[in-house]
Short mmCIF file of C-alpha atoms in Angstrom, two decimals:
data_model
loop_
_atom_site.label_atom_id
_atom_site.label_comp_id
_atom_site.label_asym_id
_atom_site.label_seq_id
_atom_site.Cartn_x
_atom_site.Cartn_y
_atom_site.Cartn_z
CA MET A 12 -53.32 -24.58 -3.38
CA THR A 13 -52.13 -27.46 -1.07
CA GLU A 14 -55.50 -29.12 -0.95
CA LYS A 15 -54.53 -31.67 -3.71
CA LEU A 16 -51.46 -32.90 -1.88
CA PRO A 17 -51.31 -36.44 -0.64
CA PRO A 18 -52.31 -37.13 2.92
CA ILE A 19 -48.86 -37.23 4.18
CA TYR A 20 -48.69 -33.52 3.99
CA ASN A 21 -50.98 -33.34 6.94
CA PHE A 22 -48.70 -35.75 8.97
CA PRO A 23 -47.76 -33.56 11.74
CA PRO A 24 -44.07 -34.79 12.42
CA LEU A 25 -43.32 -34.16 8.79
CA TYR A 26 -42.55 -30.75 9.89
CA THR A 27 -40.01 -31.67 12.60
CA CYS A 28 -36.64 -32.62 11.53
CA GLN A 29 -36.39 -36.25 12.39
CA PRO A 30 -33.25 -37.44 14.44
CA ASN A 31 -33.05 -40.85 12.78
CA VAL A 32 -30.75 -40.63 9.82
CA LEU A 33 -32.60 -43.19 7.56
CA ILE A 34 -36.07 -41.60 8.42
CA ARG A 35 -34.62 -38.26 7.67
CA GLU A 36 -33.49 -39.25 4.12
CA GLN A 37 -37.13 -40.50 3.61
CA GLN A 38 -38.52 -37.27 5.00
CA LEU A 39 -36.33 -35.20 2.69
CA SER A 40 -37.40 -36.95 -0.27
CA THR A 41 -41.04 -36.96 0.65
CA TRP A 42 -40.59 -33.12 0.73
CA CYS A 43 -38.99 -33.09 -2.61
CA ASP A 44 -41.85 -35.04 -4.05
CA LEU A 45 -44.42 -32.74 -2.47
CA ILE A 46 -42.70 -29.76 -3.84
CA LEU A 47 -42.76 -31.15 -7.37
CA ASP A 48 -46.48 -32.16 -6.96
CA PHE A 49 -47.28 -28.65 -5.56
CA ALA A 50 -45.40 -26.81 -8.43
CA LYS A 51 -47.03 -29.04 -11.08
CA THR A 52 -50.64 -28.81 -9.92
CA ASN A 53 -50.24 -24.98 -9.53
CA ASN A 54 -48.44 -24.46 -12.78
CA ALA A 55 -45.61 -22.87 -11.00
CA TRP A 56 -42.21 -22.47 -12.57
CA CYS A 57 -40.50 -20.66 -9.88
CA MET A 58 -40.51 -20.71 -6.07
CA SER A 59 -38.95 -18.56 -3.39
CA GLN A 60 -36.78 -19.89 -0.71
CA GLU A 61 -39.83 -19.35 1.67
CA GLY A 62 -41.89 -21.88 -0.32
CA THR A 63 -44.36 -19.49 -2.11
CA VAL A 64 -45.02 -19.50 -5.85
CA ILE A 65 -43.49 -16.75 -7.85
CA LYS A 66 -45.60 -15.30 -10.74
CA ASP A 67 -44.62 -12.22 -12.67
CA SER A 68 -41.50 -11.85 -10.34
CA GLU A 69 -43.95 -11.37 -7.28
CA SER A 70 -44.35 -14.15 -4.75
CA SER A 71 -48.02 -14.89 -3.80
CA GLY A 72 -50.18 -17.19 -1.87
CA GLN A 73 -49.27 -19.42 0.95
CA SER A 74 -46.04 -21.24 1.52
CA ILE A 75 -45.91 -25.02 1.04
CA PHE A 76 -43.64 -25.04 4.24
CA ARG A 77 -46.50 -23.71 6.42
CA ASN A 78 -49.74 -25.95 6.99
CA GLU A 79 -52.35 -23.96 8.55
CA SER A 80 -54.74 -26.72 8.96
CA ILE A 81 -52.57 -28.60 11.37
CA GLN A 82 -50.67 -25.47 12.70
CA ARG A 83 -47.30 -26.79 11.74
CA SER A 84 -44.53 -25.25 9.78
CA ILE A 85 -40.83 -26.05 8.63
CA SER A 86 -37.83 -24.38 10.40
CA VAL A 87 -35.29 -22.29 8.35
CA PRO A 88 -32.51 -24.63 8.84
CA PHE A 89 -34.55 -27.62 7.83
CA ARG A 90 -36.13 -25.73 4.85
CA ASP A 91 -32.57 -25.07 3.58
CA GLN A 92 -31.76 -28.89 3.88
CA ILE A 93 -34.86 -29.66 1.70
CA TRP A 94 -33.79 -27.18 -0.84
CA ASN A 95 -30.11 -28.49 -0.88
CA LYS A 96 -31.64 -32.02 -1.53
CA MET A 97 -33.77 -30.48 -4.31
CA VAL A 98 -30.91 -29.05 -6.07
CA GLN A 99 -28.64 -32.11 -5.45
CA SER A 100 -31.21 -34.42 -6.87
CA GLU A 101 -31.63 -32.19 -10.00
CA LYS A 102 -35.13 -31.48 -9.30
CA ALA A 103 -34.52 -27.80 -8.91
CA ILE A 104 -32.07 -25.06 -10.00
CA LYS A 105 -31.11 -22.28 -7.83
CA SER A 106 -30.91 -18.90 -9.68
CA ASN A 107 -28.67 -16.11 -8.99
CA ASN A 108 -31.26 -13.93 -7.05
CA GLY A 109 -32.09 -16.72 -4.71
CA VAL A 110 -35.30 -18.12 -6.30
CA PHE A 111 -35.53 -21.82 -7.29
CA PHE A 112 -36.75 -23.16 -10.78
CA ILE A 113 -38.73 -26.45 -9.95
CA LEU A 114 -38.10 -29.13 -12.51
CA TRP A 115 -41.18 -31.22 -12.49
CA ARG A 116 -39.79 -32.13 -15.87
CA SER A 117 -36.00 -32.17 -16.52
CA VAL A 118 -34.39 -29.64 -18.64
CA ASP A 119 -33.58 -32.21 -21.19
CA TYR A 120 -37.40 -32.91 -21.39
CA TRP A 121 -38.27 -29.19 -21.83
CA SER A 122 -35.53 -28.73 -24.59
CA SER A 123 -36.89 -31.74 -26.61
CA GLN A 124 -40.46 -30.44 -26.20
CA ILE A 125 -39.32 -27.09 -27.60
CA LEU A 126 -37.72 -28.87 -30.43
CA GLN A 127 -40.57 -30.83 -31.26
CA TRP A 128 -42.80 -27.75 -31.43
CA PHE A 129 -40.45 -26.23 -33.99
CA GLU A 130 -40.43 -29.51 -35.96
CA THR A 131 -44.24 -29.98 -36.08
CA THR A 132 -45.04 -26.43 -36.89
CA GLY A 133 -42.36 -26.17 -39.35
CA LYS A 134 -40.60 -23.31 -37.77
CA VAL A 135 -37.23 -24.99 -38.31
CA ASN A 136 -34.81 -22.28 -39.93
CA GLN A 137 -37.06 -19.32 -38.79
CA VAL A 138 -36.05 -16.84 -36.11
CA VAL A 139 -38.62 -17.11 -33.13
CA THR A 140 -38.42 -14.85 -30.18
CA VAL A 141 -38.49 -16.14 -26.79
CA TYR A 142 -41.52 -14.01 -26.10
CA GLU A 143 -43.30 -15.77 -29.08
CA LEU A 144 -42.32 -19.17 -27.96
CA LEU A 145 -43.49 -18.68 -24.35
CA GLU A 146 -46.38 -16.39 -24.60
CA GLY A 147 -47.57 -16.52 -28.35
CA ASP A 148 -50.78 -18.16 -29.49
CA GLU A 149 -49.02 -20.83 -31.35
CA THR A 150 -47.78 -22.51 -28.45
CA LEU A 151 -51.01 -22.62 -26.49
CA GLY A 152 -51.78 -26.10 -25.48
CA TRP A 153 -48.06 -26.91 -25.13
CA GLU A 154 -46.78 -27.83 -21.73
CA PHE A 155 -43.91 -25.17 -22.00
CA HIS A 156 -46.38 -22.39 -22.74
CA GLY A 157 -45.92 -19.72 -20.03
CA MET A 158 -42.58 -21.06 -18.89
CA HIS A 159 -40.30 -18.67 -16.97
CA PRO A 160 -37.79 -17.06 -19.34
CA SER A 161 -34.76 -18.04 -17.43
CA LEU A 162 -35.74 -21.88 -17.38
CA CYS A 163 -36.36 -21.45 -21.13
CA GLU A 164 -32.81 -20.11 -21.58
CA GLU A 165 -31.50 -23.24 -19.81
CA SER A 166 -33.34 -25.41 -22.22
CA LEU A 167 -32.25 -23.50 -25.15
CA GLN A 168 -28.78 -23.69 -24.27
CA LYS A 169 -29.19 -27.54 -24.22
CA LEU A 170 -30.40 -27.25 -27.81
CA ARG A 171 -27.43 -25.13 -28.74
CA ASP A 172 -25.00 -27.63 -27.07
CA ARG A 173 -26.45 -30.25 -29.18
CA GLY A 174 -25.80 -28.13 -32.26
CA ARG A 175 -29.65 -27.78 -33.03
CA ALA A 176 -30.11 -24.11 -32.18
CA THR A 177 -28.52 -20.61 -32.88
CA LEU A 178 -29.22 -18.13 -30.01
CA LEU A 179 -29.62 -14.47 -30.57
CA LYS A 180 -28.58 -12.31 -27.86
CA GLU A 181 -29.02 -8.76 -26.81
CA GLN A 182 -27.34 -7.22 -23.66
CA ASN A 183 -26.45 -10.79 -22.58
CA LYS A 184 -30.05 -11.85 -22.64
CA ILE A 185 -31.34 -14.41 -25.10
CA MET A 186 -33.96 -12.66 -27.21
CA GLY A 187 -34.62 -15.12 -30.08
CA VAL A 188 -33.75 -18.67 -31.15
CA LYS A 189 -33.36 -20.31 -34.64
CA VAL A 190 -33.62 -24.12 -34.80
CA VAL A 191 -31.61 -25.82 -37.52
CA MET B 12 -59.10 -20.22 -49.94
CA LYS B 13 -56.05 -18.53 -48.30
CA HIS B 14 -54.17 -15.70 -49.91
CA GLY B 15 -50.57 -14.47 -49.78
CA LEU B 16 -47.88 -16.35 -47.78
CA ALA B 17 -50.55 -18.24 -45.79
CA ALA B 18 -51.59 -20.15 -48.95
CA PHE B 19 -48.21 -21.97 -48.86
CA ASN B 20 -48.73 -23.18 -45.33
CA SER B 21 -51.84 -25.52 -45.48
CA ASP B 22 -50.09 -28.01 -47.44
CA GLN B 23 -47.27 -28.33 -45.07
CA HIS B 24 -49.76 -28.52 -42.21
CA ASN B 25 -51.65 -31.21 -43.75
CA ARG B 26 -48.35 -33.32 -44.28
CA TYR B 27 -47.62 -33.15 -40.60
CA SER B 28 -51.02 -34.06 -39.53
CA THR B 29 -51.21 -37.14 -41.76
CA THR B 30 -47.77 -38.24 -40.18
CA ALA B 31 -49.24 -37.74 -36.63
CA SER B 32 -52.34 -39.69 -37.54
CA ILE B 33 -50.36 -42.66 -38.96
CA LEU B 34 -48.13 -42.76 -35.95
CA SER B 35 -51.05 -42.63 -33.64
CA LYS B 36 -52.74 -45.35 -35.62
CA GLN B 37 -49.57 -47.56 -35.38
CA ASP B 38 -49.50 -47.01 -31.81
CA ARG B 39 -53.09 -48.15 -31.36
CA GLU B 40 -52.55 -51.24 -33.46
CA LEU B 41 -49.52 -52.25 -31.48
CA ASP B 42 -51.52 -51.85 -28.17
CA GLU B 43 -54.17 -54.08 -29.47
CA GLN B 44 -51.74 -56.74 -30.79
CA LEU B 45 -50.20 -56.82 -27.25
CA ASN B 46 -53.49 -57.20 -25.59
CA VAL B 47 -54.51 -59.95 -27.90
CA PHE B 48 -51.18 -61.78 -27.12
CA GLN B 49 -51.51 -61.35 -23.52
CA GLN B 50 -55.03 -62.74 -23.60
CA ARG B 51 -53.78 -65.76 -25.85
CA LEU B 52 -51.05 -66.28 -23.27
CA VAL B 53 -53.63 -66.49 -20.46
CA GLU B 54 -55.69 -68.96 -22.49
CA PHE B 55 -52.59 -71.03 -23.33
CA ALA B 56 -51.91 -71.30 -19.73
CA LYS B 57 -55.53 -72.56 -19.13
CA VAL B 58 -55.31 -75.23 -21.94
CA HIS B 59 -51.85 -76.57 -20.92
CA ASN B 60 -52.47 -76.39 -17.24
CA LYS B 61 -51.73 -79.88 -16.64
CA GLU B 62 -48.16 -79.92 -18.43
CA LEU B 63 -47.43 -76.60 -16.57
CA ARG B 64 -48.32 -77.98 -13.21
CA GLU B 65 -46.28 -81.21 -13.85
CA SER B 66 -43.17 -79.59 -15.25
CA PRO B 67 -41.42 -77.00 -13.02
CA GLU B 68 -39.04 -76.08 -15.73
CA PHE B 69 -41.63 -75.32 -18.25
CA ARG B 70 -43.49 -73.54 -15.58
CA MET B 71 -40.57 -71.26 -14.66
CA LYS B 72 -39.79 -70.49 -18.39
CA PHE B 73 -43.49 -69.68 -19.08
CA ILE B 74 -43.63 -67.29 -15.97
CA ARG B 75 -40.34 -65.64 -17.02
CA MET B 76 -41.81 -64.96 -20.34
CA CYS B 77 -44.98 -63.54 -19.04
CA ALA B 78 -43.12 -61.20 -17.00
CA SER B 79 -41.02 -59.99 -19.81
CA ILE B 80 -44.13 -58.90 -21.76
CA GLY B 81 -45.76 -57.10 -18.87
CA VAL B 82 -48.23 -59.78 -17.55
CA ASP B 83 -48.04 -59.87 -13.86
CA PRO B 84 -47.80 -63.35 -12.81
CA ILE B 85 -50.50 -62.92 -9.97
CA SER B 86 -52.95 -62.03 -12.76
CA LEU B 87 -52.35 -65.36 -14.38
CA PHE B 88 -53.49 -67.55 -11.44
CA ASP B 89 -57.00 -68.80 -10.99
CA LYS B 90 -57.50 -70.25 -7.60
CA GLU B 91 -60.70 -72.03 -8.32
CA ARG B 92 -59.33 -73.83 -11.37
CA HIS B 93 -56.03 -74.54 -9.84
CA LEU B 94 -54.30 -73.02 -12.71
CA PHE B 95 -50.57 -73.95 -12.13
CA ASP B 96 -49.71 -75.33 -8.94
CA VAL B 97 -51.82 -73.43 -6.27
CA ASN B 98 -48.86 -72.91 -4.04
CA ASP B 99 -47.27 -70.72 -6.92
CA PHE B 100 -49.99 -68.22 -6.43
CA PHE B 101 -48.97 -67.83 -2.82
CA TYR B 102 -45.30 -67.99 -3.64
CA GLU B 103 -45.96 -64.85 -5.82
CA ILE B 104 -47.77 -63.06 -3.05
CA CYS B 105 -44.88 -63.72 -0.76
CA VAL B 106 -42.45 -62.23 -3.17
CA LYS B 107 -44.69 -59.03 -3.43
CA ILE B 108 -44.94 -58.81 0.36
CA ILE B 109 -41.26 -59.01 0.84
CA GLU B 110 -40.77 -56.19 -1.97
CA ILE B 111 -43.46 -53.93 -0.32
CA CYS B 112 -41.73 -54.43 3.30
CA ARG B 113 -38.31 -53.57 1.84
CA LYS B 114 -39.70 -50.53 0.02
CA THR B 115 -41.55 -49.09 3.03
CA LYS B 116 -39.09 -50.02 5.63
CA ASN B 117 -37.56 -46.56 5.92
CA LEU B 118 -40.99 -44.98 6.27
CA ASN B 119 -42.60 -47.26 9.03
CA GLY B 120 -39.60 -48.91 10.74
CA GLY B 121 -40.53 -52.30 9.29
CA VAL B 122 -44.08 -52.54 10.72
CA ILE B 123 -46.99 -52.58 8.48
CA SER B 124 -50.68 -53.39 8.97
CA PHE B 125 -52.39 -56.11 7.05
CA ASP B 126 -55.06 -53.38 6.13
CA GLU B 127 -52.18 -51.39 4.51
CA LEU B 128 -50.83 -54.24 2.49
CA HIS B 129 -54.23 -55.22 1.35
CA LYS B 130 -55.84 -51.72 0.41
CA GLY B 131 -52.69 -50.30 -0.62
CA TYR B 132 -51.20 -53.06 -2.93
CA PHE B 133 -53.10 -56.28 -3.21
CA GLU B 134 -56.62 -55.26 -3.65
CA GLN B 135 -56.03 -54.37 -7.38
CA PHE B 136 -54.83 -57.91 -8.11
CA LYS B 137 -58.14 -59.43 -6.65
CA VAL B 138 -55.99 -61.03 -3.84
CA GLN B 139 -58.21 -61.36 -0.75
CA LEU B 140 -57.21 -60.74 2.70
CA ASN B 141 -57.20 -64.34 3.79
CA ASP B 142 -54.85 -65.25 0.95
CA LEU B 143 -52.67 -62.61 2.29
CA GLN B 144 -52.90 -64.34 5.66
CA LYS B 145 -51.85 -67.66 4.05
CA ALA B 146 -49.02 -66.14 2.18
CA VAL B 147 -47.61 -64.52 5.37
CA GLU B 148 -47.96 -67.88 7.19
CA MET B 149 -45.71 -69.33 4.62
CA LEU B 150 -43.23 -66.73 5.07
CA GLU B 151 -42.95 -67.36 8.77
CA THR B 152 -41.84 -70.85 8.01
CA LEU B 153 -38.92 -69.42 6.16
CA ASP B 154 -37.72 -68.05 9.59
CA GLY B 155 -36.70 -64.72 7.73
CA GLY B 156 -37.62 -62.56 10.73
CA PHE B 157 -41.27 -61.99 9.59
CA GLU B 158 -43.65 -61.96 12.60
CA VAL B 159 -47.46 -61.26 12.77
CA PHE B 160 -48.76 -59.56 15.91
CA CYS B 161 -52.01 -58.00 17.02
CA ILE B 162 -52.75 -54.51 18.24
CA ARG B 163 -56.36 -53.92 19.31
CA GLY B 164 -57.65 -56.77 17.09
CA LYS B 165 -55.75 -55.52 14.07
CA LYS B 166 -53.13 -57.65 12.46
CA PHE B 167 -49.59 -56.20 11.78
CA LEU B 168 -46.61 -57.59 10.02
CA ARG B 169 -42.97 -56.90 11.31
CA SER B 170 -40.41 -57.35 8.80
CA VAL B 171 -37.42 -56.29 10.68
CA PRO B 172 -35.36 -58.75 12.91
CA ASN B 173 -35.46 -56.69 16.22
CA GLU B 174 -38.39 -58.10 18.31
CA LEU B 175 -40.99 -55.53 19.65
CA THR B 176 -40.94 -55.61 23.27
CA ASN B 177 -44.12 -55.52 25.39
CA ASP B 178 -43.79 -52.01 26.18
CA GLN B 179 -43.25 -51.04 22.53
CA ALA B 180 -46.33 -53.05 21.44
CA ARG B 181 -48.34 -51.16 24.09
CA ILE B 182 -47.17 -47.94 22.83
CA LEU B 183 -48.32 -48.78 19.24
CA GLU B 184 -51.57 -49.82 20.72
CA VAL B 185 -51.94 -46.28 22.03
CA CYS B 186 -50.86 -44.84 18.80
CA SER B 187 -53.68 -46.93 17.01
CA ILE B 188 -56.40 -44.65 18.56
CA LEU B 189 -55.14 -41.09 18.10
CA GLY B 190 -52.23 -41.56 15.75
CA TYR B 191 -49.81 -40.60 18.41
CA ALA B 192 -48.41 -41.10 21.89
CA SER B 193 -46.87 -38.82 24.45
CA ILE B 194 -45.57 -38.93 27.99
CA SER B 195 -48.67 -37.70 29.48
CA LEU B 196 -50.90 -39.79 27.47
CA LEU B 197 -48.99 -42.90 28.50
CA ARG B 198 -49.17 -41.80 32.17
CA LEU B 199 -52.83 -41.30 31.96
CA ASN B 200 -53.58 -44.76 30.11
CA LEU B 201 -50.92 -47.04 31.45
CA GLU B 202 -49.73 -45.25 34.59
CA TRP B 203 -46.22 -45.26 33.33
CA GLU B 204 -43.60 -43.08 35.00
CA PRO B 205 -42.24 -40.32 32.66
CA VAL B 206 -38.72 -41.66 32.71
CA ARG B 207 -39.88 -45.27 31.48
CA SER B 208 -42.14 -43.61 28.63
CA ASP B 209 -39.28 -41.14 27.69
CA ALA B 210 -36.78 -43.98 27.26
CA ILE B 211 -39.19 -46.21 25.25
CA LEU B 212 -40.36 -43.40 23.06
CA LYS B 213 -36.86 -42.34 22.15
CA GLU B 214 -35.68 -45.81 21.55
CA MET B 215 -38.69 -46.30 19.21
CA VAL B 216 -37.61 -42.99 17.33
CA ALA B 217 -34.03 -44.41 17.02
CA ASN B 218 -35.59 -47.54 15.47
CA GLY B 219 -37.67 -45.76 13.05
CA LEU B 220 -41.04 -46.87 14.47
CA LEU B 221 -42.11 -43.49 15.58
CA TRP B 222 -41.80 -39.92 14.19
CA ILE B 223 -41.09 -36.93 16.55
CA ASP B 224 -43.49 -33.83 16.30
CA SER B 225 -42.09 -31.00 18.43
CA GLN B 226 -44.53 -28.44 17.26
CA ALA B 227 -47.65 -29.63 19.32
CA GLN B 228 -48.83 -27.57 22.06
CA GLY B 229 -47.59 -28.47 25.62
CA GLU B 230 -45.41 -31.46 24.82
CA THR B 231 -43.60 -33.59 22.15
CA LEU B 232 -45.84 -36.07 20.32
CA TYR B 233 -44.67 -39.34 18.92
CA TRP B 234 -46.51 -40.43 15.77
CA ASP B 235 -46.91 -43.72 14.17
CA PRO B 236 -46.47 -43.57 10.47
CA ALA B 237 -49.39 -45.83 9.93
CA TRP B 238 -51.47 -42.89 10.42
CA ILE B 239 -50.66 -41.68 6.81
CA VAL B 240 -52.24 -44.75 5.24
CA ARG B 241 -55.25 -44.66 7.69
CA SER B 242 -55.92 -41.03 6.95
CA ASN B 243 -55.90 -41.94 3.27
CA PHE B 244 -58.60 -44.57 3.45
CA ALA B 245 -60.69 -42.92 6.09
#
């Protein structure tokens, strides 16, 4: 899972928090780029605080913060610093249950992709369920196919804020959407 | 032939696909036009070489125009035919070198090898290693704190004003073999006392020249960030 990451991923001191402030800033932003890269190549929408990919609400596979090939791993406090930086620079959203949505594209990008899908397939003014949007055959081949529902909610809310969508809710959960 | 509701959809589908094909055609045409324009610009530069060389004002304006439509000035120069003033070619390289040094300063503490400059940035512009060396020589006359030094026969460029001491240079020399240095390694190779090694290594970490690795077995290792690029081309 981590084979395709750039060579800096195997640079041993990357796993030790650097004392020099300037270097540490560089180190943190390197980690942010690595996480984005990792999430994108593995098609991961969601990661645990421990750095594993979460699919179907189960975490699986190895953690990005542990590099077996060079026997190095990130300490817990430094890991939290990396996540803070991710959230601060709007490359991740922390959800209520402690998992992180990785924004290898911005929420704005996703919402405009979804809008584009509605427009090109002529689904404007029709009600489409979130399930259809994310798992249906009609969105196969679109980047947002298979997206995590919570991240999709964020994107749909952007559309609603722009006055382009009405959201249908059931028990406080968005079930469907109508784009106008 | 479709029946029922599906029969209405096909028309709509066609309409969107024609729009899409028109848009992608326009996109292609624009790309081609821009390419042609860029080629013409290069040809223009060759024909009016003499005027360009003689009038610095004309030259400046021309280069600025090239930059604004996405023609990298370096790609315009032709060393053999002395397109423009040949020195301009080196000035452009100088500017690029300064940009790269600025950008990578926080990663490598302001020390970059010629190999890294060449393979990482300049090879794509067909700039040779000796062109690079000539440009760096020109930078030195500016007295802007750029300095070339050698470690085990390899040339490095230092772009930060604090000069490397002899001891620091020797540590970088040790790093160029395995990628790192440590107190015991320095004791074995240079017969330095641990106190001396410790002080210099810590200072180099503070300057950003070395990165600490505290997870190695036995002792702390001090890594040279140049390792990242070396492993990339290995």
